[in-house]
Each structure stands twice: as structure tokens, then as C-alpha cells.
JSON list of C-alpha atoms in Angstrom, two decimals:
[
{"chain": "E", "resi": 7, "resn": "UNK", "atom": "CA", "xyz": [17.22, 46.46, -2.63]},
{"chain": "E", "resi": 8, "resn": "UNK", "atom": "CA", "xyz": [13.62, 46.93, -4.52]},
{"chain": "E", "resi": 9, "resn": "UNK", "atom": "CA", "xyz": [10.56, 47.29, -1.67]},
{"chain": "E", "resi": 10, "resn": "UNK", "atom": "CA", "xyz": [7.73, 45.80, -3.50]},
{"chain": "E", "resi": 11, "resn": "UNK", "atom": "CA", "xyz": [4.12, 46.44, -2.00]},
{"chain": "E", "resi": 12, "resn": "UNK", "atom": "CA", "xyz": [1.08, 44.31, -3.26]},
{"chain": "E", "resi": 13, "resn": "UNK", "atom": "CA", "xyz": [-2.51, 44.95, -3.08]},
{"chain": "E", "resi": 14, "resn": "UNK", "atom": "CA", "xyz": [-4.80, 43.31, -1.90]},
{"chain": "E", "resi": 15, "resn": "UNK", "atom": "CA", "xyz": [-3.01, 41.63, 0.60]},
{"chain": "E", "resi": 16, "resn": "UNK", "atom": "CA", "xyz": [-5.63, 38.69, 0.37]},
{"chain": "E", "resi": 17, "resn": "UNK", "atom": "CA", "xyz": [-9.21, 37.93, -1.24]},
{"chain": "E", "resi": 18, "resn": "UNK", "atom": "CA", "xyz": [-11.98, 35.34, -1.12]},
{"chain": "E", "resi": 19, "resn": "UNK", "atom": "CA", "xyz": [-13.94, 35.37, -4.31]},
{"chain": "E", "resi": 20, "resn": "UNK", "atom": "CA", "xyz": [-16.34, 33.55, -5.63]},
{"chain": "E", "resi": 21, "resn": "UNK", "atom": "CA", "xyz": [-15.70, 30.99, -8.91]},
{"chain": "E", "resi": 22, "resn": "UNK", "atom": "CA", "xyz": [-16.37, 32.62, -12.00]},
{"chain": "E", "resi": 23, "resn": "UNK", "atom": "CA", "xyz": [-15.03, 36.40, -11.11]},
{"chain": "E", "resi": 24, "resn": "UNK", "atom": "CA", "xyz": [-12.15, 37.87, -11.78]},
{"chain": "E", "resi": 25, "resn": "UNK", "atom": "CA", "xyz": [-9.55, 39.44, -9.57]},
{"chain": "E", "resi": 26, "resn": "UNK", "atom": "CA", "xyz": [-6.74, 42.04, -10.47]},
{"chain": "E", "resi": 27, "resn": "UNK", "atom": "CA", "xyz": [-3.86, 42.46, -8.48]},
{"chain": "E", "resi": 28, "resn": "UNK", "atom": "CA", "xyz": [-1.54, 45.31, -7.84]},
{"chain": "E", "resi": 29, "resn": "UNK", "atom": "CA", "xyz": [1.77, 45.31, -7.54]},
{"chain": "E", "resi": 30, "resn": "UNK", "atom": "CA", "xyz": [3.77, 48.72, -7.05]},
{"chain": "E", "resi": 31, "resn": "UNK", "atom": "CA", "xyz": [7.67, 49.39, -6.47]},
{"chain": "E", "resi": 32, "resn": "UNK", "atom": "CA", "xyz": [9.57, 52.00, -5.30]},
{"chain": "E", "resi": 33, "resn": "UNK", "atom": "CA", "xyz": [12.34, 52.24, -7.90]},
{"chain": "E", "resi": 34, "resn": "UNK", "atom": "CA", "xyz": [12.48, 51.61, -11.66]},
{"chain": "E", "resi": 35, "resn": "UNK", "atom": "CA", "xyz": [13.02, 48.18, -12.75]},
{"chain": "E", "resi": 36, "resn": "UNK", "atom": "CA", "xyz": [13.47, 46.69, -16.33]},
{"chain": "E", "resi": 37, "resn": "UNK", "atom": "CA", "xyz": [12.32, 43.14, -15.56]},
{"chain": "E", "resi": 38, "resn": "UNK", "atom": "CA", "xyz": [9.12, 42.44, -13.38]},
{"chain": "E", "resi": 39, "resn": "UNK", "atom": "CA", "xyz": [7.90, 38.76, -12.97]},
{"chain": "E", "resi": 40, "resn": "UNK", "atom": "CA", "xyz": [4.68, 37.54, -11.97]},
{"chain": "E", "resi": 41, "resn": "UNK", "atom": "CA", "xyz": [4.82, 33.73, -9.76]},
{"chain": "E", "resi": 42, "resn": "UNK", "atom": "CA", "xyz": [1.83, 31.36, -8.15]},
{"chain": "E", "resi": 43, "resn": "UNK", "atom": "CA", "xyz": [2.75, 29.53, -5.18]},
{"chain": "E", "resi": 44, "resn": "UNK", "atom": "CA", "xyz": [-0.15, 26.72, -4.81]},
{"chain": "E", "resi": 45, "resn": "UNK", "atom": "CA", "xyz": [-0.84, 25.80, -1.41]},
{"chain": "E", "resi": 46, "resn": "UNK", "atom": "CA", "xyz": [2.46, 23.77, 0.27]},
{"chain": "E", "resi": 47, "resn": "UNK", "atom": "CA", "xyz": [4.32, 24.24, -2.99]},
{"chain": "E", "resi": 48, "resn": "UNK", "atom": "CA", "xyz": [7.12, 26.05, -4.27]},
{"chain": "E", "resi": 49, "resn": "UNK", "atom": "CA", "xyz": [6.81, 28.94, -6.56]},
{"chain": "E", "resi": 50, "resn": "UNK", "atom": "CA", "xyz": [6.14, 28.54, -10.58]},
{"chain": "E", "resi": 51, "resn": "UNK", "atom": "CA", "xyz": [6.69, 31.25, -12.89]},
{"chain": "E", "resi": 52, "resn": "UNK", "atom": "CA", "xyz": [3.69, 32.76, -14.55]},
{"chain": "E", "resi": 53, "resn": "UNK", "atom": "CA", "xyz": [4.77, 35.47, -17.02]},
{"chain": "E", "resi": 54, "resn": "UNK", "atom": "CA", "xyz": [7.46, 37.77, -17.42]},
{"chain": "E", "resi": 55, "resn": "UNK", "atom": "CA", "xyz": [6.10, 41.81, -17.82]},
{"chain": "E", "resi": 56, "resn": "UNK", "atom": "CA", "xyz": [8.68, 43.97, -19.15]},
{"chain": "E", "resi": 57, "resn": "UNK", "atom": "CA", "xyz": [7.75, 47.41, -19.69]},
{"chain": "E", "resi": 58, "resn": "UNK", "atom": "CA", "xyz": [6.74, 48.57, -23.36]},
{"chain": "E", "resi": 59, "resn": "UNK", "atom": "CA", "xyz": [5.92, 44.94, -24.54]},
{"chain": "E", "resi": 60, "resn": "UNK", "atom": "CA", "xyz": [3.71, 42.02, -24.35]},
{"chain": "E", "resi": 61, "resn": "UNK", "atom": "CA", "xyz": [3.94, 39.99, -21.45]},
{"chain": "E", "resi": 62, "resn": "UNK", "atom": "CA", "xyz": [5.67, 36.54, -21.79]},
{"chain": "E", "resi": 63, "resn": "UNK", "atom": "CA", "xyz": [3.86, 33.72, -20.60]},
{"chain": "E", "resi": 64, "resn": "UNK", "atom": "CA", "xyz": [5.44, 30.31, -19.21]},
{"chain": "E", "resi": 65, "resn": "UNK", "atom": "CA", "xyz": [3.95, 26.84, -20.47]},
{"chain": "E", "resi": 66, "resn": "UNK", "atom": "CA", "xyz": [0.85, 26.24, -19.08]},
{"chain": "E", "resi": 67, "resn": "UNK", "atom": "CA", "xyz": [-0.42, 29.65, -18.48]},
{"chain": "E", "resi": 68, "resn": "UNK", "atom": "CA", "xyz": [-2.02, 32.20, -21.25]},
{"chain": "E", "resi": 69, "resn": "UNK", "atom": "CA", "xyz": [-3.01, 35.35, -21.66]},
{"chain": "E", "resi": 70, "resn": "UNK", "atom": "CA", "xyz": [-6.72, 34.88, -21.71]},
{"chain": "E", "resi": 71, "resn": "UNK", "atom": "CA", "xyz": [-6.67, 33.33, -18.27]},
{"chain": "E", "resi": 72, "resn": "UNK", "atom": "CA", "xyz": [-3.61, 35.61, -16.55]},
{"chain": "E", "resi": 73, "resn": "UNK", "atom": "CA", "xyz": [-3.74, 38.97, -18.45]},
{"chain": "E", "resi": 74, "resn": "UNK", "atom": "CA", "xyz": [-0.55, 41.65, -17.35]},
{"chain": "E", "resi": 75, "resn": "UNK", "atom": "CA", "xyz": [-0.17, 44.95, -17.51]},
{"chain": "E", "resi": 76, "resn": "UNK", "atom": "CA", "xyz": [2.67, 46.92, -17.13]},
{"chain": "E", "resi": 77, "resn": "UNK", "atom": "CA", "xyz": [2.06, 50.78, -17.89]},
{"chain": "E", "resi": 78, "resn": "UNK", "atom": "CA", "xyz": [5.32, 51.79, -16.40]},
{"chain": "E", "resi": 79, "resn": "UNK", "atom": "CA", "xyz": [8.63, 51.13, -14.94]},
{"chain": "E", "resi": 80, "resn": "UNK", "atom": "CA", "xyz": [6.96, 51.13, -11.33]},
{"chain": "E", "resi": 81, "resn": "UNK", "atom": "CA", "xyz": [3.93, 49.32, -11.98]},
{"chain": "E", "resi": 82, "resn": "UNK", "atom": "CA", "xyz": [2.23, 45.70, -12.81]},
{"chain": "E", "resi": 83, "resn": "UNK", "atom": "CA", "xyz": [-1.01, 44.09, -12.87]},
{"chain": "E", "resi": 84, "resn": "UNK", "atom": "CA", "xyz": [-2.19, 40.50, -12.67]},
{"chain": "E", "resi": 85, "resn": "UNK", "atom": "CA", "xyz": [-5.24, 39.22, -13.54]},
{"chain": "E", "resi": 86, "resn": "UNK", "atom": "CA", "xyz": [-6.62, 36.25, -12.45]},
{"chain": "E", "resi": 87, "resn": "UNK", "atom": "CA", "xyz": [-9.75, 35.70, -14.50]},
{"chain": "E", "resi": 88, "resn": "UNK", "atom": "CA", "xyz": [-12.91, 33.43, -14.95]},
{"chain": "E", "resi": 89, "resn": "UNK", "atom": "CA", "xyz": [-11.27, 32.26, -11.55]},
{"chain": "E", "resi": 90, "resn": "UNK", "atom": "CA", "xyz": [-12.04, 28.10, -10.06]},
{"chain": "E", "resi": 91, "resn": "UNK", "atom": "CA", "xyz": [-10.70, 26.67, -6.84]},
{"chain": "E", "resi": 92, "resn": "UNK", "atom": "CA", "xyz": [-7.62, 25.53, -8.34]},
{"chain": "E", "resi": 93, "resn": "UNK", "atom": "CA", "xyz": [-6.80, 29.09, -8.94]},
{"chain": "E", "resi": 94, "resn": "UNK", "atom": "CA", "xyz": [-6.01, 29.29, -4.70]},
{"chain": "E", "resi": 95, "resn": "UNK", "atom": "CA", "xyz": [-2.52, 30.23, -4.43]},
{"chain": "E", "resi": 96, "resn": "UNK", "atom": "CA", "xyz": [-0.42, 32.53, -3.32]},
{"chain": "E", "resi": 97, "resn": "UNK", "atom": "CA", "xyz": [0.42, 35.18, -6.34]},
{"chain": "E", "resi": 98, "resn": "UNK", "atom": "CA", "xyz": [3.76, 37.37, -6.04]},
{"chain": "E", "resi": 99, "resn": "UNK", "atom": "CA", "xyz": [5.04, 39.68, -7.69]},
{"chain": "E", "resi": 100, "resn": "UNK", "atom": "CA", "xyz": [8.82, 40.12, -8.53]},
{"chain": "E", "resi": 101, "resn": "UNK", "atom": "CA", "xyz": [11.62, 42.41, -9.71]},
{"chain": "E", "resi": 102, "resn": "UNK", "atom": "CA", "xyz": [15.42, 41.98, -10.86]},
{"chain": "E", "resi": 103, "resn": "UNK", "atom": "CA", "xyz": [17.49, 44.96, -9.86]},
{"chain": "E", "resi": 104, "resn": "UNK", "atom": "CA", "xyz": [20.47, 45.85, -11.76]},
{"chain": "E", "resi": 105, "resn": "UNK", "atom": "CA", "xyz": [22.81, 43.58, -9.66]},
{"chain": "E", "resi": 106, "resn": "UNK", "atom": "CA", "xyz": [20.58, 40.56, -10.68]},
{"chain": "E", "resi": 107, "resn": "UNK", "atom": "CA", "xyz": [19.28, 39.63, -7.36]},
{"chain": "E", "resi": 108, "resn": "UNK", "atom": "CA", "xyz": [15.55, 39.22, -7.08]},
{"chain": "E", "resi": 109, "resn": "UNK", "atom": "CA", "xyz": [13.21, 40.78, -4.49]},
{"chain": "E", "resi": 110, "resn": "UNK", "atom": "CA", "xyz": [9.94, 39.58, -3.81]},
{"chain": "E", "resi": 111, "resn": "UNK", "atom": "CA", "xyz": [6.36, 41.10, -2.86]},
{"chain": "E", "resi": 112, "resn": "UNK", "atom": "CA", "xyz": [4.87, 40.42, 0.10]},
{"chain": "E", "resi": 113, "resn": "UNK", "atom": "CA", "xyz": [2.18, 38.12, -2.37]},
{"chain": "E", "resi": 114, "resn": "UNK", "atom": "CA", "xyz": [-1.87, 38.14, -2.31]},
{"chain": "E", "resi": 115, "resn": "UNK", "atom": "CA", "xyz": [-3.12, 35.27, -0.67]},
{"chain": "E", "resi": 116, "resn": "UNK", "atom": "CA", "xyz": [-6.56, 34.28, -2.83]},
{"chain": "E", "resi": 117, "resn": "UNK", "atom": "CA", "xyz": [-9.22, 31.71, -2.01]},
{"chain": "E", "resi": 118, "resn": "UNK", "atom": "CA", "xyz": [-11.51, 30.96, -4.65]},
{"chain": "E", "resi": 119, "resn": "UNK", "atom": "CA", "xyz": [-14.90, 29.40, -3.13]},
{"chain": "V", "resi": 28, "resn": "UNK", "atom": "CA", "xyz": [13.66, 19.61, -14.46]},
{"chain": "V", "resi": 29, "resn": "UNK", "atom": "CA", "xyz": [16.07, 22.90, -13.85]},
{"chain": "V", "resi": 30, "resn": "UNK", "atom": "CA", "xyz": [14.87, 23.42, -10.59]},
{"chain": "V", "resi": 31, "resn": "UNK", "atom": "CA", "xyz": [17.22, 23.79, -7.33]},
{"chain": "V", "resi": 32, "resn": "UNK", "atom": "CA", "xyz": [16.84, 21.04, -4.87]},
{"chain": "V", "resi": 33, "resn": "UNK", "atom": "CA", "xyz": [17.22, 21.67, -1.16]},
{"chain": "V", "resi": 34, "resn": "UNK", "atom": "CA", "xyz": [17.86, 18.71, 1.29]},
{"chain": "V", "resi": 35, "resn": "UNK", "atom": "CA", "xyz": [16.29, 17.92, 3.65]},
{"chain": "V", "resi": 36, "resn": "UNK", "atom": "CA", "xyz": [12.68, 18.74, 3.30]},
{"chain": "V", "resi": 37, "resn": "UNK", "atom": "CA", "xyz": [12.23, 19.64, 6.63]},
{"chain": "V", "resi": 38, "resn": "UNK", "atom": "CA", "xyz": [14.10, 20.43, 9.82]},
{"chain": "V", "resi": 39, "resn": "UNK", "atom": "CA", "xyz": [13.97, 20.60, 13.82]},
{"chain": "V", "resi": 40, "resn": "UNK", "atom": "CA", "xyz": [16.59, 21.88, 15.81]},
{"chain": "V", "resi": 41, "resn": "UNK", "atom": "CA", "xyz": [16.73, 23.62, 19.48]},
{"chain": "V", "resi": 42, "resn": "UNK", "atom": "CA", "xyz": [17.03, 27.16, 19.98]},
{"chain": "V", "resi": 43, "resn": "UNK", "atom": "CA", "xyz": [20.65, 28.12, 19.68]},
{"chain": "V", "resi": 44, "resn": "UNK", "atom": "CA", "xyz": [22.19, 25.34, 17.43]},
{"chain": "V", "resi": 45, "resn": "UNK", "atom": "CA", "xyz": [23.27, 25.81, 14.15]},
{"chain": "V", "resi": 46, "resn": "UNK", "atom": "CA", "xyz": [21.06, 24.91, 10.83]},
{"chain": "V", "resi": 47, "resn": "UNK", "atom": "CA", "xyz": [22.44, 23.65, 7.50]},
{"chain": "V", "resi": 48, "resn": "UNK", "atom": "CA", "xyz": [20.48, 23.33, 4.25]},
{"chain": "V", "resi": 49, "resn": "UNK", "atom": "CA", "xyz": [21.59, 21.94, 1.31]},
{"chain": "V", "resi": 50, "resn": "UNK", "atom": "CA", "xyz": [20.57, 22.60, -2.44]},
{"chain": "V", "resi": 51, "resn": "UNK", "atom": "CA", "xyz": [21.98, 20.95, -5.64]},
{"chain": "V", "resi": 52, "resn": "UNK", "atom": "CA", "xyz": [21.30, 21.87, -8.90]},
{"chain": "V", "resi": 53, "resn": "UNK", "atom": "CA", "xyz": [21.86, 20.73, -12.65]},
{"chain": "V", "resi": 54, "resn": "UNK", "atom": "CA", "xyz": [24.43, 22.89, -14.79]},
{"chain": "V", "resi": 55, "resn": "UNK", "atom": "CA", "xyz": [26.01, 25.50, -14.39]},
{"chain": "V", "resi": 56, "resn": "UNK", "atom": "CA", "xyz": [24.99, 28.77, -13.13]},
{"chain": "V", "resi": 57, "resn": "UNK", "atom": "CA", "xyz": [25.32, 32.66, -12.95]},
{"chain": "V", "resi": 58, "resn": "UNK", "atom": "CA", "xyz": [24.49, 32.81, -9.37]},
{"chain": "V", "resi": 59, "resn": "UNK", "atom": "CA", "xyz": [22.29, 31.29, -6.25]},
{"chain": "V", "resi": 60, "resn": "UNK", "atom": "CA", "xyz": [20.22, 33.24, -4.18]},
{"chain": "V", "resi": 61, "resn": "UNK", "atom": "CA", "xyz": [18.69, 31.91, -1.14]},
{"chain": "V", "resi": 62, "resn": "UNK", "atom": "CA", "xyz": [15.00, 32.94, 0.43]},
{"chain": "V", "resi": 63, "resn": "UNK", "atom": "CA", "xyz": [13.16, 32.70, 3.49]},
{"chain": "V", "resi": 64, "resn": "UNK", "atom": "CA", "xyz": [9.56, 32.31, 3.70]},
{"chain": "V", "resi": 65, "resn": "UNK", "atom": "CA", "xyz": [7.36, 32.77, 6.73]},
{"chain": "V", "resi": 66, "resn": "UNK", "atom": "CA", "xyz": [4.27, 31.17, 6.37]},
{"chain": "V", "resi": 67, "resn": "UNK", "atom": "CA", "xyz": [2.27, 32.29, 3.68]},
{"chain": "V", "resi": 68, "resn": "UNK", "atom": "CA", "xyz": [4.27, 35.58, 3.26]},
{"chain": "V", "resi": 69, "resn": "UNK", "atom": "CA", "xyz": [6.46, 36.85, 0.65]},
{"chain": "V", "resi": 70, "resn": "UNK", "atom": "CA", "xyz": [9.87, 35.43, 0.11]},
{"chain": "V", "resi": 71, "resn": "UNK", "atom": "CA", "xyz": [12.77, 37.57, 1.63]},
{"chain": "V", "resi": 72, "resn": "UNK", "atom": "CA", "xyz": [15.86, 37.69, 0.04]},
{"chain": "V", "resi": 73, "resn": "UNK", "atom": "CA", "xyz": [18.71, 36.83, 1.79]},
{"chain": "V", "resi": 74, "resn": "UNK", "atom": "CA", "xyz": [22.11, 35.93, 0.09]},
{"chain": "V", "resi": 75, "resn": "UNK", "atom": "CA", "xyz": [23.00, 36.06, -4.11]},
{"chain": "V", "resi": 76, "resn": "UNK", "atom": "CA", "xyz": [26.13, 34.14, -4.75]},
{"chain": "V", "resi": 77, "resn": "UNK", "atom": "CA", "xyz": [27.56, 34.41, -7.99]},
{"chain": "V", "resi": 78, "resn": "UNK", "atom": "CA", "xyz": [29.33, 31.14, -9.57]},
{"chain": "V", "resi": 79, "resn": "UNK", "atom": "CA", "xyz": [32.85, 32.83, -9.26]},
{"chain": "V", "resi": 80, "resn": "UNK", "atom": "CA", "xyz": [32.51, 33.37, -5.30]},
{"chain": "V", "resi": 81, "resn": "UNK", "atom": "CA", "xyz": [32.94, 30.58, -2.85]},
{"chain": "V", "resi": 82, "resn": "UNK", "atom": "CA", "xyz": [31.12, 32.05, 0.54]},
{"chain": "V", "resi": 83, "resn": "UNK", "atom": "CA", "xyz": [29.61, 34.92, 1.61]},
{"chain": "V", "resi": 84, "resn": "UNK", "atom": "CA", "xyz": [28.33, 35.96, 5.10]},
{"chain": "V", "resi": 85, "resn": "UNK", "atom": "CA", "xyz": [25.30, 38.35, 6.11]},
{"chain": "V", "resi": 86, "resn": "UNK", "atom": "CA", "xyz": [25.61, 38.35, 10.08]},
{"chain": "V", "resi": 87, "resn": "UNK", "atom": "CA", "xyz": [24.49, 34.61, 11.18]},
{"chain": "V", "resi": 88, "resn": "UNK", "atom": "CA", "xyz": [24.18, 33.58, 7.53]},
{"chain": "V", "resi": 89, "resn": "UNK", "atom": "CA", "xyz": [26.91, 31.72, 5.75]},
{"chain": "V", "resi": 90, "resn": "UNK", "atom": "CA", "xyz": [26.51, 30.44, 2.46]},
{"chain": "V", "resi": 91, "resn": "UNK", "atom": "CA", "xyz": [29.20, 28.23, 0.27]},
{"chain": "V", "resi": 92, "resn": "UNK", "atom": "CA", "xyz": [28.73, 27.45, -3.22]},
{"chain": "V", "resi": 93, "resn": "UNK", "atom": "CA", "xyz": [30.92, 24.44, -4.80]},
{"chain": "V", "resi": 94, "resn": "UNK", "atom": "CA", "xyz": [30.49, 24.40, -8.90]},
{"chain": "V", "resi": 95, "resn": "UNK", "atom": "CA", "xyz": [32.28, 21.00, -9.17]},
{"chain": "V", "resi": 96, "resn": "UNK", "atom": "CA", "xyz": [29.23, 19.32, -7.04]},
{"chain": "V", "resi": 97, "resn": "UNK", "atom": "CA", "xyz": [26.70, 21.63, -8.11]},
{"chain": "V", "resi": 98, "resn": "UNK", "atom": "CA", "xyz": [25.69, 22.40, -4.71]},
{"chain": "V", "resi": 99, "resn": "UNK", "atom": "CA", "xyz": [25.55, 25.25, -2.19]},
{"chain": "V", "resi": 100, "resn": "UNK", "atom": "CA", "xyz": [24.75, 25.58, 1.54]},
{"chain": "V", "resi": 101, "resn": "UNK", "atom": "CA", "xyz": [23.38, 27.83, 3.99]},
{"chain": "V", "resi": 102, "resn": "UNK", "atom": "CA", "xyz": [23.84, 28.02, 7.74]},
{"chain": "V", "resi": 103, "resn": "UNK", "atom": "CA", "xyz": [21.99, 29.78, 10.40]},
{"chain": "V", "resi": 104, "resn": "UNK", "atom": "CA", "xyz": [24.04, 29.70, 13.33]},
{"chain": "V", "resi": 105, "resn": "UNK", "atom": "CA", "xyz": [22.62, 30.14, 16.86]},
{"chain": "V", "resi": 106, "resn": "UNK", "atom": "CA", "xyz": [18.98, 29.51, 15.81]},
{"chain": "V", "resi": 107, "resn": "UNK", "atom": "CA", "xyz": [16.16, 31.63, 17.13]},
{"chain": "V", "resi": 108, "resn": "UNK", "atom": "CA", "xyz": [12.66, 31.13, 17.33]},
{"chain": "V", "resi": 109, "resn": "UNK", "atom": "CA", "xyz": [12.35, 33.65, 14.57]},
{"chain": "V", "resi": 110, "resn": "UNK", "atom": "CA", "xyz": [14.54, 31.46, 11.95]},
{"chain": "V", "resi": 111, "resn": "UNK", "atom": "CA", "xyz": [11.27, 29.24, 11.79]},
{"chain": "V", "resi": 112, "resn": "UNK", "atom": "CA", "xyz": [10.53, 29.61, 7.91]},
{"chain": "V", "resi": 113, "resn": "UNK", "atom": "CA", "xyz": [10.85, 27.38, 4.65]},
{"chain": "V", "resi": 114, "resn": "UNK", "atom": "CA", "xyz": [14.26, 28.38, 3.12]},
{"chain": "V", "resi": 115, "resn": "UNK", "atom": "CA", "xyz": [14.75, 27.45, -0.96]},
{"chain": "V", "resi": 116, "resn": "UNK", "atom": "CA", "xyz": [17.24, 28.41, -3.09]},
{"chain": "V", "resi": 117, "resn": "UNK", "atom": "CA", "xyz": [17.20, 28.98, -6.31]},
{"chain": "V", "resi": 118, "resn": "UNK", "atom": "CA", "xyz": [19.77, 29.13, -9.47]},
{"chain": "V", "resi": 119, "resn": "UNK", "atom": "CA", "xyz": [20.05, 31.46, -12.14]},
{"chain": "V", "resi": 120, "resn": "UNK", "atom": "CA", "xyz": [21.39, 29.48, -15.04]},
{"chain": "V", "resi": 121, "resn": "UNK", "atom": "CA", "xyz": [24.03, 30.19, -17.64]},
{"chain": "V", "resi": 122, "resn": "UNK", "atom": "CA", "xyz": [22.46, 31.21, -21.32]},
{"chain": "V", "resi": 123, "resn": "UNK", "atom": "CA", "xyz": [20.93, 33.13, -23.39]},
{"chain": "V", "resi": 124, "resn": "UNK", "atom": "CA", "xyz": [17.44, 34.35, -22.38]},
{"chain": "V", "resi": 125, "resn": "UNK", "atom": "CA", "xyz": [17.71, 32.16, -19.43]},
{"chain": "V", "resi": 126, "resn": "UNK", "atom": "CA", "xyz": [16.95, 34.97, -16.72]},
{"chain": "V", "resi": 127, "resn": "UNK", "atom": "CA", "xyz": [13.94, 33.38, -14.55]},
{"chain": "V", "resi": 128, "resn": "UNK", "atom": "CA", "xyz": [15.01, 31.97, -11.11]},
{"chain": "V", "resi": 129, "resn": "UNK", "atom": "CA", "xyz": [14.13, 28.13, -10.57]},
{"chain": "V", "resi": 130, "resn": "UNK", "atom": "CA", "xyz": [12.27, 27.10, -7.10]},
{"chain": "V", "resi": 131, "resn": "UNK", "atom": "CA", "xyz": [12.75, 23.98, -5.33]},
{"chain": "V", "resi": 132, "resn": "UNK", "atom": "CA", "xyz": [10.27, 22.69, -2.08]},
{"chain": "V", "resi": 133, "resn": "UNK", "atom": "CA", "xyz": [12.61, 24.28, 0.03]},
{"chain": "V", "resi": 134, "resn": "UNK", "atom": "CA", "xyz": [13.72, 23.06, 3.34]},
{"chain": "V", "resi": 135, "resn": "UNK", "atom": "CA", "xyz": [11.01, 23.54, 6.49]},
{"chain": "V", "resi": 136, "resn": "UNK", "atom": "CA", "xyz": [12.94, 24.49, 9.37]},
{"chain": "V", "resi": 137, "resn": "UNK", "atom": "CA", "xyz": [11.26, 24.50, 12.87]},
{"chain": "V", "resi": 138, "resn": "UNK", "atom": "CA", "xyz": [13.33, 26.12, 15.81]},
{"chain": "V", "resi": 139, "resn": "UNK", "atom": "CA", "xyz": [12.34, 25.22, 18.93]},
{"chain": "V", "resi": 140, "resn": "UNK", "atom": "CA", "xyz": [12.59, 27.77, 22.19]}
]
């Protein structure tokens, strides 16, 4: 199984900043996803970041507002930018190992004031 | 929508009984995995079925999977405090490109000491 580590853990910012989260693993992986999880909701898909091309973004979400980088096979970024209170969630990052089960960060709780 | 629905939305059970969760879903599928969530944490992994497998145990964890109903289980037997968590599960879906994981509410369960 992937270990997934996430940084910062959690943030309060202020409306109208940005915010760019970390999110390292310890092995190589093809496939890295990026998810919200709005407070007492389940998890929605925000973009899929494969290494080496542009990050694919799910209805509803777009670049400009959730930018990704992924420089390597170990390594994402997420971006939350221009950021509002409905931008309070829970963001986690997420990789698919080779045996197609998917392993979850421990996710960066953010409150947006 | 694709999503993986787990019944019932919430749970209470004494310490040392067993816990069932149900999940249904809408066509057919590559796999199941189930997750645990501790409140606002990171999901843990804890079972992948694949469509062609009927159970599978991981110590006081059993899952089924029927394809004809579209619907899997889990069971926790002899709760502990520490089971307290939302479990969801979610299906991977058969077809091309179709590689993201689906999230339902999940099921709150509460284990009482």
C-alpha cells in the first residue's frame, strides 16, 4: 500500500488568498487524484493529475480556480485560489497503485473566514 | 447518479456486537473498495473486492459482493469503541476511461463502550 503525507495538515485563511497544498508519496504512482469533502459530505472528485500532462478537471471545477501540479511521479500540488467560505472542505489527495486499489491522504482541513 | 449507496445512514450498536453496512450501486463494476473515516481524517482503506470474488476477510472484516443485486456488505464483528467512523464504499465501474472511484454518504457508525 501507497503512504501518502499531506501538508499542511490544516489552515484558516482569509477570503480572497490563495492556499497550495502538498501532497507527497512514498512510491511512484501513475495516477494521482485530487477530492473535496465539504463539511458532512461525501467526497467529490476534483481533478485527475497524471504525471507529464495537464491535469483533468471534473464538471464544476477549472483550472483557474483549482490549479495542479504534478512535477513528478512522487509529487502533487493543489491550489485553492481567490479562496470564499464555500471553499471549507476537507481536500485529499489520492493515488491508484498498480493493483487498482486507492489509498488516501490524511487530507488538509481548510477554513476560509 | 453513479455513486455507491450505503444503507443505513447511520448506526448504534453496543460494544461487542456485530455491524453490517450495506451499499448498492448501478451497473456493473470492476471492483468495490470500502473506507473508514474518523472524523475529519483521511479515508483508510480497508477491503478492494473485485466483481469476480464473492467475500473476502481482513481479521474482523468481512465483505460479500453479489453482482446480480448490485450490492455488497461489510461486517465488523465484535465492535470496539475504536470502529466509531463513517464507512462508504465506493465502485469502480466497468469502461473505458472510467477509472475515478464514486462516494456515497456513507454509513455513521457509533459503538458504544
Amino acid at each position: 500500500s501507497a503512504v501518502i503525507s499531506q501538508k499542511p495538515s490544516r489552515d484558516i485563511c482569509q477570503r480572497g488568498t490563495s492556499l497550495t497544498i502538498q501532497c507527497q508519496v512514498d512510491s511512484q504512482v501513475t495516477m494521482m487524484f485530487w477530492y473535496r469533502q465539504q463539511p458532512g459530505q461525501s467526497l467529490t472528485l476534483i481533478a485527475t493529475a497524471n504525471q507529464g500532462s495537464e491535469a483533468t478537471y471534473e464538471s464544476g471545477f477549472v483550472i483557474d480556480k483549482f490549479p495542479i501540479s504534478r512535477p513528478n511521479l512522487t509529487f502533487s500540488t493543489l491550489t485553492v485560489s481567490n479562496m470564499s467560505p464555500e471553499d471549507s472542505s476537507i481536500y485529499l489527495c489520492s493515488v491508484r497503485d498498480y493493483d487498482y486499489e486507492q489509498y488516501f491522504g490524511p487530507g488538509t482541513r481548510l477554513t476560509v473566514t | 447518479s453513479q455513486q455507491g449507496e450505503e444503507d443505513p445512514q447511520a448506526l448504534s450498536i453496543q460494544e461487542g456486537e456485530n455491524a453490517t453496512m450495506n451499499c448498492s450501486y448501478k451497473t456493473s463494476i470492476n471492483n468495490l473498495q470500502w473506507y473508514r473515516q474518523n472524523s475529519g481524517r483521511g479515508l483508510v482503506h480497508l477491503i478492494l473486492i473485485r466483481s469476480n470474488e464473492r467475500e473476502k476477510h481482513s481479521g474482523r472484516l468481512r465483505v460479500t459482493l453479489d453482482t446480480s443485486k448490485k450490492s455488497s456488505s461489510l461486517l465488523i464483528t465484535a465492535s470496539r469503541a475504536a470502529d466509531t467512523a463513517s464507512y462508504f464504499c465506493a465502485p469502480k465501474y466497468s469502461g473505458a476511461g472510467s477509472y475515478q472511484l464514486t462516494f456515497g454518504k456513507g454509513t455513521k457508525l457509533s459503538v458504544i463502550p
